[in-house]
Coordinates of C-alpha atoms in Angstrom, one line a residue:
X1252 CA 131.0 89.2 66.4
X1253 CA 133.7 90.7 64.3
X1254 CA 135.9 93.5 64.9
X1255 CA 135.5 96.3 62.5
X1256 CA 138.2 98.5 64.3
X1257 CA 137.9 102.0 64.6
X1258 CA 137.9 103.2 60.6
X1259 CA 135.1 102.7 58.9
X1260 CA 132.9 102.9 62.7
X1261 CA 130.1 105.3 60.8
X1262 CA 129.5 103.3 58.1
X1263 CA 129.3 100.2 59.8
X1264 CA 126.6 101.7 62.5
X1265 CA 124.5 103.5 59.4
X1266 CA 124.0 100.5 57.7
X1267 CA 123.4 98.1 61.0
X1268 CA 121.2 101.1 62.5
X1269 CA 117.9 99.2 62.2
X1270 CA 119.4 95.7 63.4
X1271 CA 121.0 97.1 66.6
X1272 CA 117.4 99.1 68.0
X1273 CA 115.8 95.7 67.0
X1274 CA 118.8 93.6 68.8
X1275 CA 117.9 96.1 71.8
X1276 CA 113.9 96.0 71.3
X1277 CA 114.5 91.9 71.9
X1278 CA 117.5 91.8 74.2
X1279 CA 115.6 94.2 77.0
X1280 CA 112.3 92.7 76.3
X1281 CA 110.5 96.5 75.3
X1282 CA 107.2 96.2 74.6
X1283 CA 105.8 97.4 71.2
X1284 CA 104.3 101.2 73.1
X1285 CA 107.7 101.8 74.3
X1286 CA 109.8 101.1 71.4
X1287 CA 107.4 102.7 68.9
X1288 CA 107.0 105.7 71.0
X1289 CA 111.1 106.1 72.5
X1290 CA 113.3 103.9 70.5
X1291 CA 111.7 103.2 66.3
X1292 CA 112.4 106.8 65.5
X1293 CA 115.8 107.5 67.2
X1294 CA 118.5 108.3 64.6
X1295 CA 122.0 107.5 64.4
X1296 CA 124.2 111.0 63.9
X1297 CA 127.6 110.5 64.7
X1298 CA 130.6 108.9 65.9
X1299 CA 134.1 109.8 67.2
X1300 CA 136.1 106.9 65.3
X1301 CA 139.0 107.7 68.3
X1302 CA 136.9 107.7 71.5
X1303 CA 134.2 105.5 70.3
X1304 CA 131.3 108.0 71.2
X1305 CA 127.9 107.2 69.5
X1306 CA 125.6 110.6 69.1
X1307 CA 122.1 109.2 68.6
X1308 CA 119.7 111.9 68.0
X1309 CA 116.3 112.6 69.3
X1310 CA 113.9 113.6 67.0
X1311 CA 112.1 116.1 69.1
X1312 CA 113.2 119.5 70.8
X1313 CA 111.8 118.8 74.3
X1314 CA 114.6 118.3 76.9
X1315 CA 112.2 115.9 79.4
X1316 CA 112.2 113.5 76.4
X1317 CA 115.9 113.8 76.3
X1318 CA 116.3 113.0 79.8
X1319 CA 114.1 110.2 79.6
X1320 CA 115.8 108.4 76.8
X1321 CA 119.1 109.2 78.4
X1322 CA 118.1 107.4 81.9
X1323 CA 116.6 104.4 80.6
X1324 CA 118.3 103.6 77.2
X1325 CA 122.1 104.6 77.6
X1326 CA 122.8 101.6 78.7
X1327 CA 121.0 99.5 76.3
X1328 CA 122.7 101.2 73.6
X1329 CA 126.2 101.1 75.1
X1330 CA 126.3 97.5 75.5
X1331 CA 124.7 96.7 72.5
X1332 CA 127.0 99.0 70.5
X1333 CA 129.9 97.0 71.8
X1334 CA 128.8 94.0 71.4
X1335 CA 127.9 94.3 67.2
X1336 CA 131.0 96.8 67.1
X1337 CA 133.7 94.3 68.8
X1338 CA 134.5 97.8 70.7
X1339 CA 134.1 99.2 73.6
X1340 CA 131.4 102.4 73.0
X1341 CA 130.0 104.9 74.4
X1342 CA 126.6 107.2 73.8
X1343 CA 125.4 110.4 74.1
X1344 CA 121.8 111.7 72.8
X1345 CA 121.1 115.1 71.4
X1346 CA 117.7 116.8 70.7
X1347 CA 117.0 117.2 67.0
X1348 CA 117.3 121.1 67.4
X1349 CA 121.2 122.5 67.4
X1350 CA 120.0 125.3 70.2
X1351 CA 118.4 122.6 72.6
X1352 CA 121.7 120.2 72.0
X1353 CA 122.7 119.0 75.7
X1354 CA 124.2 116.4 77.0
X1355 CA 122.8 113.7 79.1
X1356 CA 124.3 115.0 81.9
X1357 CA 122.2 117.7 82.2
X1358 CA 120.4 118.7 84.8
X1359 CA 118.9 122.1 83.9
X1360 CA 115.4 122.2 82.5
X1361 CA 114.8 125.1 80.6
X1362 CA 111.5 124.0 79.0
X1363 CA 108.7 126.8 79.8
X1364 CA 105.6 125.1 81.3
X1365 CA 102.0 125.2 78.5
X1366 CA 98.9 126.7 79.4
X1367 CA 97.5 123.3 79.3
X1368 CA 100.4 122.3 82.1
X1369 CA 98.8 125.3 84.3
X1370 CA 95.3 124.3 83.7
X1371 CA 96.3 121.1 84.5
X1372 CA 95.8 121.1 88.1
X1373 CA 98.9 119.1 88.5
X1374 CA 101.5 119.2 91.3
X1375 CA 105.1 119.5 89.5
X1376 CA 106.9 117.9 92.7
X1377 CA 105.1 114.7 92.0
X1378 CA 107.0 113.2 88.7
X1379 CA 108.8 109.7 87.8
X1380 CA 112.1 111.6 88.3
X1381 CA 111.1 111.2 92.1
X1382 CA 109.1 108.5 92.3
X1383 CA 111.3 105.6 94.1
X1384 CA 110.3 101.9 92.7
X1385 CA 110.8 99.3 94.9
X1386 CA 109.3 95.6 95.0
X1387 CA 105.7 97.2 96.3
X1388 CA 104.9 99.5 93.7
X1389 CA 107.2 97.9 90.6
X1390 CA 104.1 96.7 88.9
X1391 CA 102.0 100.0 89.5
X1392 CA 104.7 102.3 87.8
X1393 CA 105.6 100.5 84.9
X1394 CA 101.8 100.4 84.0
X1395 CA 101.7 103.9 85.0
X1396 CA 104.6 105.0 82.6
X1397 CA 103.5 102.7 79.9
X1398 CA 100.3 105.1 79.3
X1399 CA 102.4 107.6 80.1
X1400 CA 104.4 107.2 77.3
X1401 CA 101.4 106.4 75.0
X1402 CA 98.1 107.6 76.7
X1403 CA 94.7 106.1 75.4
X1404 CA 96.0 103.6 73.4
X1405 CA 95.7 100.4 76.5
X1406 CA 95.4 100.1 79.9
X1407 CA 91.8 102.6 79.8
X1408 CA 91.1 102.8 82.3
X1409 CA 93.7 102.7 84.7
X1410 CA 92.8 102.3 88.1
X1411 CA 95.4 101.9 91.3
X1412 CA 94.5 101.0 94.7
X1413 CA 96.4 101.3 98.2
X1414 CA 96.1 102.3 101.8
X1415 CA 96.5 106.0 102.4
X1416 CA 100.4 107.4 101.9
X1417 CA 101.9 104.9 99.3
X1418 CA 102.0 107.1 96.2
X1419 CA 99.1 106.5 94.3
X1420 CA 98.6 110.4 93.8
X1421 CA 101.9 111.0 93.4
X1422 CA 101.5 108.3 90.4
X1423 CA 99.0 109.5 88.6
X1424 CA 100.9 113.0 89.1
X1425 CA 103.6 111.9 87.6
X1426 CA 101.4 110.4 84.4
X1427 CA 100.3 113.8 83.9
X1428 CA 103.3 115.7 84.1
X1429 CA 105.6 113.3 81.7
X1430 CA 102.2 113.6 78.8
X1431 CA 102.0 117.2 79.2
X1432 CA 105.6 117.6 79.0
X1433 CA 106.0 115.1 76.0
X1434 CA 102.9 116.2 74.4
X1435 CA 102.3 119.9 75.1
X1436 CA 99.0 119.9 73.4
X1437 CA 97.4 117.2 75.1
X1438 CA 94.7 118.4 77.6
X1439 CA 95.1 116.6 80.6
X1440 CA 93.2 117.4 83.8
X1441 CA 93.6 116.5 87.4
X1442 CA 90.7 116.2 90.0
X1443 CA 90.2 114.5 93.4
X1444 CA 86.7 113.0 93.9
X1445 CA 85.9 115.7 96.4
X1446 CA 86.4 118.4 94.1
X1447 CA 84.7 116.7 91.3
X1448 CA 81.7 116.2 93.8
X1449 CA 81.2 119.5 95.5
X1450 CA 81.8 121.0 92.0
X1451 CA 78.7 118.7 90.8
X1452 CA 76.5 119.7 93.6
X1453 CA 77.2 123.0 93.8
X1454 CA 75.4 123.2 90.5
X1455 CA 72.8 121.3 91.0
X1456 CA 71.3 123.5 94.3
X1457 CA 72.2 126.9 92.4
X1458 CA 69.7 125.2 89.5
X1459 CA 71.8 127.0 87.0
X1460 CA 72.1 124.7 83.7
X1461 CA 75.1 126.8 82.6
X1462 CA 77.1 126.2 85.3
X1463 CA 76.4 122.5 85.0
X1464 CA 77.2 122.3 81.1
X1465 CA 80.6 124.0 82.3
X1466 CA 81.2 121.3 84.5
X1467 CA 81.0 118.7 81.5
X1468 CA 82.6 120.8 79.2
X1469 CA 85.4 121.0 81.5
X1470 CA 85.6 117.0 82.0
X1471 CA 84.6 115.8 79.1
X1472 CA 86.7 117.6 76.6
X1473 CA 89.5 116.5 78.0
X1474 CA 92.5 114.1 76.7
X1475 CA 93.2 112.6 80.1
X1476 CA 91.0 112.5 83.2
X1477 CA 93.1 111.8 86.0
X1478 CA 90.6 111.2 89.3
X1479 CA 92.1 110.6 92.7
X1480 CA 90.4 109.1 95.5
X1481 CA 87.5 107.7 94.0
X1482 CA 86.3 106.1 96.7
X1483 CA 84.5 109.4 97.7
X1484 CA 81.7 108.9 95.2
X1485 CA 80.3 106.2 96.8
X1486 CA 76.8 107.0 98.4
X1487 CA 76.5 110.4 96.1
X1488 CA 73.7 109.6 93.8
X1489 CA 73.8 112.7 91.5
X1490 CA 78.1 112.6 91.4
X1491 CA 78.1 108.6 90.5
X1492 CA 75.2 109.9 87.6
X1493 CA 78.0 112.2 86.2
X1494 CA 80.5 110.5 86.4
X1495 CA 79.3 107.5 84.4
X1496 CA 78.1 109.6 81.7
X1497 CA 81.6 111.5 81.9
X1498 CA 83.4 108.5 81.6
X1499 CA 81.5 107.0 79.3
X1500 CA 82.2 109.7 76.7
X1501 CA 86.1 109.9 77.7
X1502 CA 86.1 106.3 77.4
X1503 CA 84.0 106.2 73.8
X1504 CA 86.1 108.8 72.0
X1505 CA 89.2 107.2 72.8
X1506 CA 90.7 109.4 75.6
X1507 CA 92.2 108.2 78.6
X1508 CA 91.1 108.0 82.4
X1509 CA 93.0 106.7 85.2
X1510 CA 91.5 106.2 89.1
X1511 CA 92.7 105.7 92.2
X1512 CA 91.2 104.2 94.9
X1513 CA 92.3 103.0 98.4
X1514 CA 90.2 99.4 97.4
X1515 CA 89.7 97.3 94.7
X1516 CA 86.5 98.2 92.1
X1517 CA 84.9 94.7 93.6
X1518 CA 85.1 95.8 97.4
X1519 CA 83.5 98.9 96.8
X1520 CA 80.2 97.0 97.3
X1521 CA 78.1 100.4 97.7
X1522 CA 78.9 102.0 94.6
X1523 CA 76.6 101.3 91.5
X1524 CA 77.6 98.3 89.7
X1525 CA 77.9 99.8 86.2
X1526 CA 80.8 102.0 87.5
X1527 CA 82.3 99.3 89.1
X1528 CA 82.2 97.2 86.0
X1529 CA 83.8 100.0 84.0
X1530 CA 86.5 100.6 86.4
X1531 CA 87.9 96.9 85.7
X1532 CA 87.2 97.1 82.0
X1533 CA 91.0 98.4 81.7
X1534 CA 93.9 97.3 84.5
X1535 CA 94.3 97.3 88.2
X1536 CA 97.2 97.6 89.6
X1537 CA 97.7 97.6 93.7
X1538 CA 100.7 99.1 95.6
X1539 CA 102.0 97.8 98.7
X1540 CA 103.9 99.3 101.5
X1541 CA 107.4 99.6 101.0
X1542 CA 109.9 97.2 101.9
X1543 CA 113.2 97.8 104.4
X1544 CA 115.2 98.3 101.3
X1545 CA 112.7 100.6 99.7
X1546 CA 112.0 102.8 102.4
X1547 CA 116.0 103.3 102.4
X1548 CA 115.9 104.6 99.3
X1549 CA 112.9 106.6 100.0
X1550 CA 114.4 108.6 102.8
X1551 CA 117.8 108.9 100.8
X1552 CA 116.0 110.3 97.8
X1553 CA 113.5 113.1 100.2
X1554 CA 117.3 114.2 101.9
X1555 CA 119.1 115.0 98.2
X1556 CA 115.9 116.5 97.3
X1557 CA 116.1 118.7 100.5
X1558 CA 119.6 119.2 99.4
X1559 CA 120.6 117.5 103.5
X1560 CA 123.3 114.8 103.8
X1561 CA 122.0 112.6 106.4
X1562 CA 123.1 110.4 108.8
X1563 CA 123.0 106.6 107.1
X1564 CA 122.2 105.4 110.7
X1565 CA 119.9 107.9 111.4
X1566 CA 118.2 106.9 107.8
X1567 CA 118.2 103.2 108.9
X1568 CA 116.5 104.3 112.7
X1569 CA 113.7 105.7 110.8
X1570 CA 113.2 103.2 108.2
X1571 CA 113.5 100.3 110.6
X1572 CA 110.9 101.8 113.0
X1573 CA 108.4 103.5 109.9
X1574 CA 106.8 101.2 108.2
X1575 CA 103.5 101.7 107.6
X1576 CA 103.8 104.7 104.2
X1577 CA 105.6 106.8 102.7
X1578 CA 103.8 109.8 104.4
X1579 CA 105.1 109.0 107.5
X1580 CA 108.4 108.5 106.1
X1581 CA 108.3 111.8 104.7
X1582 CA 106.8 113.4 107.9
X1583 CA 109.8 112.0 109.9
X1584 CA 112.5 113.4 108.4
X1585 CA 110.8 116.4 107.9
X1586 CA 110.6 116.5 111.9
X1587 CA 114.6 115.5 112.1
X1588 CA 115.8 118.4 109.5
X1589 CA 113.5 121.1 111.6
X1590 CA 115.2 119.9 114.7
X1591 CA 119.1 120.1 112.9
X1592 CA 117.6 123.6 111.6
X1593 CA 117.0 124.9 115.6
X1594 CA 119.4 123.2 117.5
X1595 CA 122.1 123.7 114.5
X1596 CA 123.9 120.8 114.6
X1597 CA 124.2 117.2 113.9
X1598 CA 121.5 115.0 115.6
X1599 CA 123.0 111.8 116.8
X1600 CA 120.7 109.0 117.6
X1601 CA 119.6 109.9 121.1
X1602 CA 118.5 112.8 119.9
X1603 CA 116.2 111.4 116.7
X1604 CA 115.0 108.7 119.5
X1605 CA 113.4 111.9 121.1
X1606 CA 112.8 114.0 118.3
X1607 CA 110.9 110.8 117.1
X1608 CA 108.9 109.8 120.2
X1609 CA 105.7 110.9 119.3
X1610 CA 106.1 109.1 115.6
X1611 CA 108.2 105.9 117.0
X1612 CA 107.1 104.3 120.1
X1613 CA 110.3 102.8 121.3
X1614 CA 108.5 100.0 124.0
X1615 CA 108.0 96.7 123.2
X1616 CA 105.0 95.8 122.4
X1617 CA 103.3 92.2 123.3
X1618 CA 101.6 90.5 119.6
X1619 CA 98.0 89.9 121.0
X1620 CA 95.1 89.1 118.5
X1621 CA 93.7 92.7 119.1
X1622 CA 97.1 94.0 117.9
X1623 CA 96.7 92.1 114.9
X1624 CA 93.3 92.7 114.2
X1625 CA 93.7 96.6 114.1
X1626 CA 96.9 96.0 112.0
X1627 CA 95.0 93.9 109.7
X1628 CA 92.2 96.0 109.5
X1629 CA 94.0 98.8 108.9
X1630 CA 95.7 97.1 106.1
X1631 CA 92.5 96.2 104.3
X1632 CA 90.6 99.5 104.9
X1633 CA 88.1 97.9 107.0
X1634 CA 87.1 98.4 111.0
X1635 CA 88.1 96.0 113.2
X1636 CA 85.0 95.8 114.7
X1637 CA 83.6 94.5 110.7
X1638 CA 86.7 92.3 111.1
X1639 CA 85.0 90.1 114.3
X1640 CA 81.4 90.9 112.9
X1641 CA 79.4 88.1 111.8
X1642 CA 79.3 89.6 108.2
X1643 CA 79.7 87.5 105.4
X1644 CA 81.2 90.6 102.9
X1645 CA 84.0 89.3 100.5
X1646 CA 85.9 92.4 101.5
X1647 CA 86.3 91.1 105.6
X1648 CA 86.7 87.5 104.1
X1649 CA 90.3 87.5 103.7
X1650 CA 91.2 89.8 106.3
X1651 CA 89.5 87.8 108.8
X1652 CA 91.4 84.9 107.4
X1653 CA 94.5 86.4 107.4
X1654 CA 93.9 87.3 111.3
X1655 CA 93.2 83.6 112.2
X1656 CA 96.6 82.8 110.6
X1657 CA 98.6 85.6 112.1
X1658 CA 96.8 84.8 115.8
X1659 CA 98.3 80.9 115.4
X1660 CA 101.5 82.1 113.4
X1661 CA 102.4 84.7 116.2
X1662 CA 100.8 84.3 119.2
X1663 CA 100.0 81.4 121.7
X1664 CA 96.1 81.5 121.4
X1665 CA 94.4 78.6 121.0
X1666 CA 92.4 77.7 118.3
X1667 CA 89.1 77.9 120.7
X1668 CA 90.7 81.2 122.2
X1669 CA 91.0 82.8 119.1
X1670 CA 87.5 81.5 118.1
X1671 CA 85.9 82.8 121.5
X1672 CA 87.5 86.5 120.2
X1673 CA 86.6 86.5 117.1
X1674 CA 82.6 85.4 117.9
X1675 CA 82.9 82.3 116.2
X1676 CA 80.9 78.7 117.7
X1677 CA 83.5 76.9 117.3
X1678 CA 87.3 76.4 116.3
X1679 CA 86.7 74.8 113.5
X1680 CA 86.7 78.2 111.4
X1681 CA 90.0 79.2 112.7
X1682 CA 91.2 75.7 111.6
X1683 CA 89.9 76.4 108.2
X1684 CA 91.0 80.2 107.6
X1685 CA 94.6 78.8 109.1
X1686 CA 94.7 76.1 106.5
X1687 CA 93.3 78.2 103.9
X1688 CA 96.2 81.3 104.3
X1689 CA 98.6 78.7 104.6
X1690 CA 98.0 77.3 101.6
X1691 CA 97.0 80.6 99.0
X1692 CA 100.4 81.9 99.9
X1693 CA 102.5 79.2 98.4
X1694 CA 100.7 80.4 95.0
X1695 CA 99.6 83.8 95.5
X1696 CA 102.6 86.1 95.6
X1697 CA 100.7 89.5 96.5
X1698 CA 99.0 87.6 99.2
X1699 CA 102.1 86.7 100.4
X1700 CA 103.8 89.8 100.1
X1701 CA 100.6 91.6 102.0
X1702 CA 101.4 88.9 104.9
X1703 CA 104.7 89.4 104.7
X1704 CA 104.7 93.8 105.7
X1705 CA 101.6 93.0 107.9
X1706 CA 104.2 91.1 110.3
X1707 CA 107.0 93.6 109.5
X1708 CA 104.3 96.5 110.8
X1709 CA 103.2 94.2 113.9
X1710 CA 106.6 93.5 114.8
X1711 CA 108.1 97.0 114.5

């Protein structure tokens, strides 16, 4: 492209203003909800023709949507810049208020907190700002910050599913703290399952129809219904009854509703089929437990938090031998900064080994198909002892499978010995959940990645 030089820089950008956020909508592949909510309405202000600084402004006076825009579209607007320019740029953002104008350096936020924000029930620790992506939860936060940015326009409902401690309530946190912060207005609510339930039958045994109309007015006047754990309705006959009708007028009139769950909506066998039905009528997104790399930056995020410099070796030690959540990653170095707090001084990694002991169990431990049945089950939310039942549920299918595999993969059982232990007649089975694993893994990629930490957890 050619080189306009530095005179003439503002006129050149005002009239190619509309080309470069299209070049950038099509370069970085933004989808139509992000553009039309972060990018369509940014406006070009200024430039310094001798440092090459573009001011783009922000039309809007909240400094978490400057913040935002700064962190994910600097960079798309300094390369791009360049590129049509033929110089090297720069960019800043400003809010479209003079009084709120800050760089994007900032780290202050000044913006007072809505009434909605405090009836919210929301937990203000738990945003995207500390949210760490990593290959296990990549899908799950992208879907999670795309109704985010636009809430009950797709993805209704939203429903994530993992095992306990990977940051499914800290996600749907986090989608309730960037609306309400972006759109003060907005009514969002927050609820686990529990809650919702003992709130339910606490009115029906007082009999008091007030108290019950509260309830719904509470739940169903909302713009976003946020409902954790939803697993705990299942079996609860009156909840599941209000819940449905909740849902069905969030869902009619447009307003949004995102679940979590620690299963899929087709494993949870026991709950009524017309919820279940609803729950997939949106997108399901799973999150898997993080890898090596992940868990690194986990642990380095939690210590700046803590405002702690830690050990890298010490960070490594715990992420090498915590695998299983982010809880427990969490609940580790929470144990190593209480020991540098009493014994005031660095730890060196004797000292976590100890500190550690009753988190990390240092010996060896021998692969045997009992280990991998509890690690599998644990994986899939189901006993062990459902896992060598003679049940035929789809939800102890593949984990059974999966078992077979692992047992021939890592151990030195026979087919028949692995057949005797799981209480099957014969080793044919084996052969066939063997063969089977073996061969959805070379076209399944979350299958494969499942297998994959599974082995990491069994061989840590």
């Amino acid at each position: 492209m050619s080189n306009t030089g530095r005179q003439g820089l503002k006129e050149t950008i005002s009239t190619k203003w509309e080309e470069i956020k299209e070049i950038i909508r099509h370069e970085y592949d933004i989808n139509d909800i992000s553009y039309n909510t972060w990018v369509k309405t940014l406006a070009f202000h200024d430039v310094d023709e001798a440092s090459g600084i573009v001011t783009i402004l922000i039309l809007s006076d909240n400094i978490h949507t400057l913040k935002y825009i700064s962190s994910k579209y600097t960079l798309f607007f300094k390369v791009i810049l360049t590129e049509v320019l033929g110089i090297d740029c720069d960019v800043t953002f400003i809010l479209d208020k003079k009084d709120n104008i800050t760089n994007n350096n900032s780290e202050v936020d000044k913006t007072p907190r809505s009434s909605n924000y405090d009836n919210s029930n929301l937990n203000s620790k738990y945003t995207f700002d500390t949210f760490v992506v990593g290959s296990n939860n990549r899908f799950a936060h992208s879907v999670a910050l795309a109704v985010a940015e636009n809430p009950g326009v797709e993805y209704n409902p939203l429903y994530l599913y993992s095992s306990a401690g990977l940051g499914k309530t800290h996600l749907i946190h986090a989608i309730g703290d960037f609306i309400l912060k972006n759109n003060p207005n907005m009514k969002v609510q927050y609820v686990s399952s529990e809650h919702f339930t003992n709130e339910v039958i606490g009115a029906i045994r007082s009999g008091n129809t007030a108290r019950m109309n509260k309830i719904r007015e509470k739940y169903r006047t909302v713009d976003v219904l946020l409902l954790d754990d939803v697993q705990f309705i299942i079996g609860k006959e009156s909840t599941q009854e209000e819940f449905f009708h909740t849902f069905n007028d969030l869902h009619s009139a447009g307003k949004h509703i995102i679940l979590t769950s620690d299963k899929p909506p087709k494993h949870m066998e026991t709950l009524e089929e017309r919820l279940r039905n609803r729950f997939g009528w949106g997108l399901i997104a799973d999150m898997q437990p993080p890898d090596y790399e992940t868990r690194m930056a986990i642990l380095q995020k939690y210590a700046t938090l803590q405002n702690k410099k830690i050990d890298d070796k010490i960070l490594e030690y715990i992420a090498t031998n915590v695998t299983s959540n982010v809880r427990e990653l969490e609940g580790a170095l929470n144990k190593i900064l209480a020991y540098t707090r009493i014994e005031k001084q660095e730890l060196n990694i004797s000292d976590v080994e100890y500190a550690l002991k009753d988190i990390i169990d240092n010996k060896k431990h021998e692969v045997t198909p009992k280990l991998i049945i509890n690690i599998v089950a644990e994986q899939y939310n189901v006993s062990p002892e459902n896992i060598i039942s003679k049940k035929k549920n789809s939800e102890f299918a593949q984990p059974r499978q999966i078992v077979m595999y692992l047992c021939r993969l890592l151990t030195d059982y026979s087919y028949t010995q692995i057949a005797t232990i799981l209480g099957k007649k014969d080793h044919s089975t084996i052969i066939y959940g063997e063969r089977k694993i073996s061969n959805d893994i070379l076209t399944d990629d979350d299958l494969k990645t499942r297998i994959d930490n599974i082995v990491k957890i069994i061989s840590s």
